[in-house]
Structure formats: C-alpha cells, structure tokens
C-alpha positions as a LaTeX table, in Angstrom:
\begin{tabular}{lrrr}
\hline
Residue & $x$ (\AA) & $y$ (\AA) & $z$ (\AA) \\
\hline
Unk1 & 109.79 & 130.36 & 100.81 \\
Unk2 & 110.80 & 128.36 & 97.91 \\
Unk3 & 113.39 & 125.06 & 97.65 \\
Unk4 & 116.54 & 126.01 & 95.36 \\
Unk5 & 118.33 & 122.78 & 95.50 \\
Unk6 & 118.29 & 119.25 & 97.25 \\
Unk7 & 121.52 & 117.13 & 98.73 \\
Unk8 & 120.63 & 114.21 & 97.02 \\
Unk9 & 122.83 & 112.85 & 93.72 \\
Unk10 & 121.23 & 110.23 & 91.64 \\
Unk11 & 122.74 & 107.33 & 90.72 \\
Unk12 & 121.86 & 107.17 & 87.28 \\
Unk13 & 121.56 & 110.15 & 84.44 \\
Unk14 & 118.04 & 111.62 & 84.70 \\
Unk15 & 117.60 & 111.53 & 80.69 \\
Unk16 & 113.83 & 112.29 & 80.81 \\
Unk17 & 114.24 & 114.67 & 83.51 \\
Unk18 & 116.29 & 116.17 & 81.29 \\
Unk19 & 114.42 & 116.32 & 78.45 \\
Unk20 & 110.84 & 117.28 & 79.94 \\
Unk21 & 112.77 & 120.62 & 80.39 \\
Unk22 & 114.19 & 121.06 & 77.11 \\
Unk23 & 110.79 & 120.40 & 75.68 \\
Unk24 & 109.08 & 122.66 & 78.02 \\
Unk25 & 111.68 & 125.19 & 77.28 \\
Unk26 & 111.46 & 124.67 & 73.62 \\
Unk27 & 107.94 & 124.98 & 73.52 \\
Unk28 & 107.98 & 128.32 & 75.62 \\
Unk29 & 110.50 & 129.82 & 73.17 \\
Unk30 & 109.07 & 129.03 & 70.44 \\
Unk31 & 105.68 & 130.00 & 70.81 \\
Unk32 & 105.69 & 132.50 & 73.93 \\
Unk33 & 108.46 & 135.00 & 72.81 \\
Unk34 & 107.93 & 135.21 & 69.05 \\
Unk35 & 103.65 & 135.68 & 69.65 \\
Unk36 & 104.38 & 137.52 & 73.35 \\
Unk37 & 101.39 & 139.05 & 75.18 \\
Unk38 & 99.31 & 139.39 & 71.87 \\
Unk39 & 95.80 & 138.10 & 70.58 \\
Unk40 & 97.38 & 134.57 & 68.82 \\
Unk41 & 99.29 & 133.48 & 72.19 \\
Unk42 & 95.61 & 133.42 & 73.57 \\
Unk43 & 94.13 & 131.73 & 70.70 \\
Unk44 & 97.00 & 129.38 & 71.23 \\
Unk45 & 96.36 & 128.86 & 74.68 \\
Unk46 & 92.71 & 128.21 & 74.25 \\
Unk47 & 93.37 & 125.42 & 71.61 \\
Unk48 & 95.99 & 123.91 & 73.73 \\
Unk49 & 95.36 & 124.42 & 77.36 \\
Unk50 & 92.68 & 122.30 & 79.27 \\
Unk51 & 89.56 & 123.74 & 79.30 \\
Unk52 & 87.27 & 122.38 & 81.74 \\
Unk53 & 83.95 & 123.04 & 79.55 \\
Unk54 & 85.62 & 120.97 & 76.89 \\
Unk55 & 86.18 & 118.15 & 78.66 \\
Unk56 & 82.72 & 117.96 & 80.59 \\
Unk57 & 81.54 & 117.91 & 76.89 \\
Unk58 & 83.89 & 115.05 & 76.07 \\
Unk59 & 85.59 & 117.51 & 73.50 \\
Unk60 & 89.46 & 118.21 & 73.54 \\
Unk61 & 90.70 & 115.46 & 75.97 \\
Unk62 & 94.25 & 115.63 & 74.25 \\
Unk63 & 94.59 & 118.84 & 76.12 \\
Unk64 & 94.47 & 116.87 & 79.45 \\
Unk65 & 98.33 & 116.51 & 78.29 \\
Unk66 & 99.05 & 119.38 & 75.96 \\
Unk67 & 98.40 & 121.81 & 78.35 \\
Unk68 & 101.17 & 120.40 & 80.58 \\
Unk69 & 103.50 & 121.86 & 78.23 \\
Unk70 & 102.10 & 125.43 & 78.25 \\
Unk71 & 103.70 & 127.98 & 80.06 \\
Unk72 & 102.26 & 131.90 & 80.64 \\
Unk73 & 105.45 & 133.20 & 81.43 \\
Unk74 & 109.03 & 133.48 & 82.11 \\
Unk75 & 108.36 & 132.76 & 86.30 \\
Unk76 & 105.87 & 130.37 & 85.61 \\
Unk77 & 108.29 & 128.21 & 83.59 \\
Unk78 & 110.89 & 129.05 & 85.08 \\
Unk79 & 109.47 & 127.76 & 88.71 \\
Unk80 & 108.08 & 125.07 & 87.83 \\
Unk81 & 111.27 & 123.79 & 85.73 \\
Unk82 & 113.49 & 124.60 & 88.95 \\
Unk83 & 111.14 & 122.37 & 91.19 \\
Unk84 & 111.01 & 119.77 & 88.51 \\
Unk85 & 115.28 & 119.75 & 88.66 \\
Unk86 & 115.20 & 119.34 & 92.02 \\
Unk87 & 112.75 & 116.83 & 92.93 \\
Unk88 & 112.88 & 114.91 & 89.46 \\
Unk89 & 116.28 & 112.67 & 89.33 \\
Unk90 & 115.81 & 111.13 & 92.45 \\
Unk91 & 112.40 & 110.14 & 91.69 \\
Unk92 & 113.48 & 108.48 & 88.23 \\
Unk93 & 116.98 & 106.80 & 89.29 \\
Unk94 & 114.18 & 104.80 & 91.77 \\
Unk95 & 111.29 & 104.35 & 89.12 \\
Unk96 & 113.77 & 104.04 & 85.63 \\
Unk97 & 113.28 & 106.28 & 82.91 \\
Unk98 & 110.09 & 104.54 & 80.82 \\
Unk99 & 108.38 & 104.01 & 84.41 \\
Unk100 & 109.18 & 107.99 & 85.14 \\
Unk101 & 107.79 & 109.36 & 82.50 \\
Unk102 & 104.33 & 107.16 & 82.12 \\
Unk103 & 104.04 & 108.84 & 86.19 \\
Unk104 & 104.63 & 112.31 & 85.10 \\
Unk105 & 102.27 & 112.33 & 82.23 \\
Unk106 & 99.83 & 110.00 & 84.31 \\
Unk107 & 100.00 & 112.88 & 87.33 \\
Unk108 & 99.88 & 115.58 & 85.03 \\
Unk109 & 96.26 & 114.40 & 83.20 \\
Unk110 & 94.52 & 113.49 & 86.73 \\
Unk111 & 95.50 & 117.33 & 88.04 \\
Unk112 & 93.66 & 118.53 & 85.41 \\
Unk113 & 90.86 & 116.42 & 86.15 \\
Unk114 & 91.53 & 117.38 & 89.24 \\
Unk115 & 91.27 & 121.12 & 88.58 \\
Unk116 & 87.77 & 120.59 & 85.85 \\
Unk117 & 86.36 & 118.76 & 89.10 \\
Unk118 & 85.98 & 121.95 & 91.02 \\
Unk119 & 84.90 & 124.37 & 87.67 \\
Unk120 & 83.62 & 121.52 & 85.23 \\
Unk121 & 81.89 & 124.64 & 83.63 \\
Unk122 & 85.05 & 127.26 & 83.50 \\
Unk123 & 85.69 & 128.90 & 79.83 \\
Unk124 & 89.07 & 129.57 & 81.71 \\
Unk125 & 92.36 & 127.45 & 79.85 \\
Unk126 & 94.60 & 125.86 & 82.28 \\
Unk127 & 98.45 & 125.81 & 81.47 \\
Unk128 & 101.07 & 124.57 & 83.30 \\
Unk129 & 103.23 & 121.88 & 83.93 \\
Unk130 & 102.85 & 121.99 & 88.15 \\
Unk131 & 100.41 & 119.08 & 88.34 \\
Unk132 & 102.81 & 116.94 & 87.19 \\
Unk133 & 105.30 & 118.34 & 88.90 \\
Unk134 & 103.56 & 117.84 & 91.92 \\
Unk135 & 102.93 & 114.52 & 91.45 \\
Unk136 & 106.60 & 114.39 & 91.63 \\
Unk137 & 106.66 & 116.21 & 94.83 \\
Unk138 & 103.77 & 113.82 & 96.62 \\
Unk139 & 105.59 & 110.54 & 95.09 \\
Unk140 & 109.48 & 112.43 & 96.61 \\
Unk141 & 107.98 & 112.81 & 99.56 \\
Unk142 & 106.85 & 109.38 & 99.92 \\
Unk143 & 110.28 & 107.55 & 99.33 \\
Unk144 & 112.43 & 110.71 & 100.68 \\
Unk145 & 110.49 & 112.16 & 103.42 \\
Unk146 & 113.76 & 112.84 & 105.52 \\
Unk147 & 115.47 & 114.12 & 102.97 \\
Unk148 & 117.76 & 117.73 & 103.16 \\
Unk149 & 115.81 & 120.34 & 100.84 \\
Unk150 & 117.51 & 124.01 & 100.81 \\
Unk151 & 114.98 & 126.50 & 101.04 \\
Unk152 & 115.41 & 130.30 & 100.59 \\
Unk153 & 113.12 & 132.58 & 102.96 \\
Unk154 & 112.84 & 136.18 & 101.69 \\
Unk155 & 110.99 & 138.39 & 104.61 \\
Unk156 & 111.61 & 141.76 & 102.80 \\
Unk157 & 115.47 & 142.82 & 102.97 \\
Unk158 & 116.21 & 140.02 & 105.09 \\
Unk159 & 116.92 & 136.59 & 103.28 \\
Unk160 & 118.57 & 133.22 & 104.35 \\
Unk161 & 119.00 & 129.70 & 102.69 \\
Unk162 & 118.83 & 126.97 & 105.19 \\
Unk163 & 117.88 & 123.13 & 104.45 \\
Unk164 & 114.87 & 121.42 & 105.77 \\
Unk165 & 113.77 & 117.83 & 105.05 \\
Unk166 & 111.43 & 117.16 & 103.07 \\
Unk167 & 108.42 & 116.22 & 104.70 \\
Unk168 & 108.25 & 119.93 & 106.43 \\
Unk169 & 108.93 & 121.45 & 103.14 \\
Unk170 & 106.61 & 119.36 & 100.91 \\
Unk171 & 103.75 & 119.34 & 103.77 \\
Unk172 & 103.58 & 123.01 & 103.90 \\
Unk173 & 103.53 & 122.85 & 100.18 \\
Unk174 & 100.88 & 120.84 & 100.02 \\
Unk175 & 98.37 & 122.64 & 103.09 \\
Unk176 & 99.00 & 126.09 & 101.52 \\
Unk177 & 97.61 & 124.57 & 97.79 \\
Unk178 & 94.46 & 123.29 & 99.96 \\
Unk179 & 94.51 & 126.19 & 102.06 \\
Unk180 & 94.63 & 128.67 & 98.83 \\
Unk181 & 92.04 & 126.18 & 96.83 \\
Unk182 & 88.96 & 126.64 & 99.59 \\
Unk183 & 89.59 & 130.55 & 100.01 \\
Unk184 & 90.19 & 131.21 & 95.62 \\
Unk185 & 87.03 & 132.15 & 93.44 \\
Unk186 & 87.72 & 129.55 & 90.42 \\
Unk187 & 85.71 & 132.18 & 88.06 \\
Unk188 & 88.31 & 134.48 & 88.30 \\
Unk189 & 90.89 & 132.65 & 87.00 \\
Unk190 & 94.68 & 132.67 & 88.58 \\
Unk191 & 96.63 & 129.66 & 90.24 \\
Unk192 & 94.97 & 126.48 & 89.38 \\
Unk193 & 95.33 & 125.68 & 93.11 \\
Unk194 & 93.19 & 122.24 & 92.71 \\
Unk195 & 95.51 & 120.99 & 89.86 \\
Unk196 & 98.83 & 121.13 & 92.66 \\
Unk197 & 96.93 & 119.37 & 95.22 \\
Unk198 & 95.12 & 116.54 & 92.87 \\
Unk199 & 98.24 & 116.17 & 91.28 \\
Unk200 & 100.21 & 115.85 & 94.91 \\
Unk201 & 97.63 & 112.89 & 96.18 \\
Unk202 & 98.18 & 111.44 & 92.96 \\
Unk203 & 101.74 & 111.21 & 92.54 \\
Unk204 & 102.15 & 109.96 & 95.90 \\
Unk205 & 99.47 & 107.46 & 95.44 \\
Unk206 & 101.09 & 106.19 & 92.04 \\
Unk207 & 104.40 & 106.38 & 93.99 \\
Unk208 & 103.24 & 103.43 & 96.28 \\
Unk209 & 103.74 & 100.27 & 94.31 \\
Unk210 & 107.65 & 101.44 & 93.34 \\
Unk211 & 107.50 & 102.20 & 97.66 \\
Unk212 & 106.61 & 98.99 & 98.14 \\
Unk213 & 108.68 & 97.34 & 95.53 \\
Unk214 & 111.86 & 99.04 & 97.37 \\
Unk215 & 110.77 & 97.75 & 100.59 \\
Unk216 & 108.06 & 99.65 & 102.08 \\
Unk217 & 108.88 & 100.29 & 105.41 \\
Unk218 & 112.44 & 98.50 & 105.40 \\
Unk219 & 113.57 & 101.29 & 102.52 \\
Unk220 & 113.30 & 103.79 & 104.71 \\
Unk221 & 114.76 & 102.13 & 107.44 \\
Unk222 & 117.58 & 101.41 & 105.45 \\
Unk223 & 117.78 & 104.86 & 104.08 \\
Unk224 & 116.78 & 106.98 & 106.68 \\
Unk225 & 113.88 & 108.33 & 104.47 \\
Unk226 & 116.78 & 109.74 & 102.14 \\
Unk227 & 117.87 & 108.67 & 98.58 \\
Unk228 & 120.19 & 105.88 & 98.42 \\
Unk229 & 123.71 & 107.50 & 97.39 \\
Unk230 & 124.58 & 106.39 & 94.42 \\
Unk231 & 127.76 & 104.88 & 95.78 \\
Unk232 & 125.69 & 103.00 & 98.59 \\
Unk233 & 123.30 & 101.44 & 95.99 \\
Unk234 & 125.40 & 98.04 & 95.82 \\
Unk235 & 125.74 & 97.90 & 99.41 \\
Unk236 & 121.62 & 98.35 & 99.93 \\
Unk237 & 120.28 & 96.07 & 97.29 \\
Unk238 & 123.03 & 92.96 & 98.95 \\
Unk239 & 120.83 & 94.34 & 102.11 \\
Unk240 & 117.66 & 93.14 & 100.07 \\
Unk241 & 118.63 & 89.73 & 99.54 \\
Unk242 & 117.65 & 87.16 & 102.45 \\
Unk243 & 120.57 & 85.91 & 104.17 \\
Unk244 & 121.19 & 81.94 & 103.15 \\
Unk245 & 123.28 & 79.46 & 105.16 \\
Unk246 & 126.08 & 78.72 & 102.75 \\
Unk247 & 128.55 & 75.44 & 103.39 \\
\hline
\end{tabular}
C-alpha cells in the first residue's frame, strides 16, 4: 500500500519542492549510474552518508545533511521523490518557500539524530532523503488530516487505487515505521526505520507554530482538515479578519 497522488492543488508554485527533486535527481545521476554497484559508490557513501560512529565522536556532522541527498537506488529515489511530490506543495504554499525549506533540512538532520540515537556506535552509512520527507508527512498530517490521499493496494494479481484521508494513511505510515523499528536488528543494516519515525514527530512538531499561525483549531474548522483551494484562499483569509462595526 503506497499513496500515488493527493486531490489537493496548491495555490502557489512549489519552487523548492521542485527543486529538492531536481537536486536529488541530479545527484543520483551523477554519481549512482556512472560509479553503479562498484567499490567508489561505497567509498562515496561512507564519506557522505551519516555515520552514527562519526557523529558520537563529534566528527562529520555535515553529513547530518549530505546524506539527505544520497540515494542507493533507482526505488529508493524514486519513492521517496514520489512521496515528496505528493505531500510537498501543500505543505510549502502554507509555510512559503524560505520557511519550507529551513523545515525540510531542519527534519531531515534531527532523523538522523534520530536514527544515531538507537546505534550511536553503527559503522553502517545512512542515505536517504525519507527523514525529511517524513517530516513533511507528520507536519501534512497536522494541517491536512482530512485530506483525500489515493492509495494503490497490490495483494498479488489483484490491485485497486482508492483514496483515503490522510490521517488513516499517514497513521498507518507512521505505526508500521515504529512497529518495524522495535522488531529490526540495527547491526544488520537495511531501512533506517528510526530516521522515518524521528523525522515524522519532528516535522509535525515544527509544523505547530505555522498550525497555529493559520488558526489552530479554527483552520481546520474552516477547512475541513483539507488544503485551502487555491481559489478559496481570498475567501478564508477575509474569514480571519474580526468582524468590525462599520458606519
């Protein structure tokens, strides 16, 4: 079960959405296709990626945001840049561009903390741009909880696309990352199941003060826990403004 699109336009041009994928992308072309599954892309990977020993020893702490640019193949990128498409405008049209971006990054570095917390010792890189992303997810789920997510469900041969809102989708997201975490050995490498679910807390958490500057409780009432359509937007912020007796 995986989302493939949302029903939600934006009402402004998602520039750094945008361009977190082309550099992702860019990255991933550049590095992973020309070195492929050889010796370098590993030496690359440990120079880049966040290594939990590293950062216990104070060493390396650029990685905390290098290795959100690292991919280890063409799923991996490929997932994580479809989840960041879907879930990404909305969240930006709400927090602006700069304010997007400093939240992405800012997500991104405390899943990897979040990940060296449970293996502060690991020799293991972690790559990946899914903390960040779901930061994202936690801080969409916050401001959009009602919102219409299609999902596809693949049981063998049989497959359907249905939508969902969020809150269902994101939840069980969020539960099978914790759920995966507690049963994984974090020796043996794999999913960095810890990053997803620090970086899901965290994004919603960071997601609060733009929640509250919105409205808090009143957004969603006047939303329905779904984005504001773009063509509503004028309509919702006159909503904002306390009514005045005018003569």
């Amino acid at each position: 079960m995986f989302p493939i699109r949302d029903h939600n336009p934006s009402g402004r041009t998602p520039y750094v959405t945008y361009a977190l994928i082309a550099i992702n992308v860019i990255i991933f072309a550049s590095f992973n296709i020309p070195l492929g599954e050889s010796r370098a892309l590993n030496v690359f990977f440990t120079e880049w990626g966040m290594i939990p020993a590293f950062i216990s020893d104070g060493e390396r702490l650029y990685s905390l945001v290098t290795s959100q640019f690292l991919h280890g193949g063409v799923m991996h990128i490929g997932g994580n840049m479809l989840f960041l498409w879907i879930f990404g405008d909305n969240l930006e049209d709400e927090m602006g561009h700069v304010g997007f971006l400093v939240f992405y990054l800012v997500s991104g570095v405390f899943a990897a903390l979040a990940q060296w917390i449970v293996e502060p010792a690991s020799l293991i890189p972690t790559i990946g741009a899914s903390g960040a992303i779901a930061g994202v997810m936690g801080g969409y789920l916050l401001l959009f909880p009602k919102a219409k997510v299609d999902i596809l469900l693949i049981l063998i041969i049989f497959f359907r696309v249905f939508p969902v809102p969020a809150w269902l989708m994101l939840g069980l997201w969020f539960l099978l990352q914790v759920g995966n975490g507690v049963a994984s050995d974090p020796d043996l490498g794999g999913v960095a199941y810890w990053a997803h679910a620090g970086g899901f807390v965290v994004g919603l958490l960071l997601a609060t003060p733009t929640f509250f500057k919105l409205g808090g409780i009143r957004f969603w009432q006047e939303t329905h826990g779904h984005p504001p359509h773009p063509e509503a937007s004028y309509k919702l912020t006159q909503s904002r403004i306390p009514k005045v007796r005018r003569k």
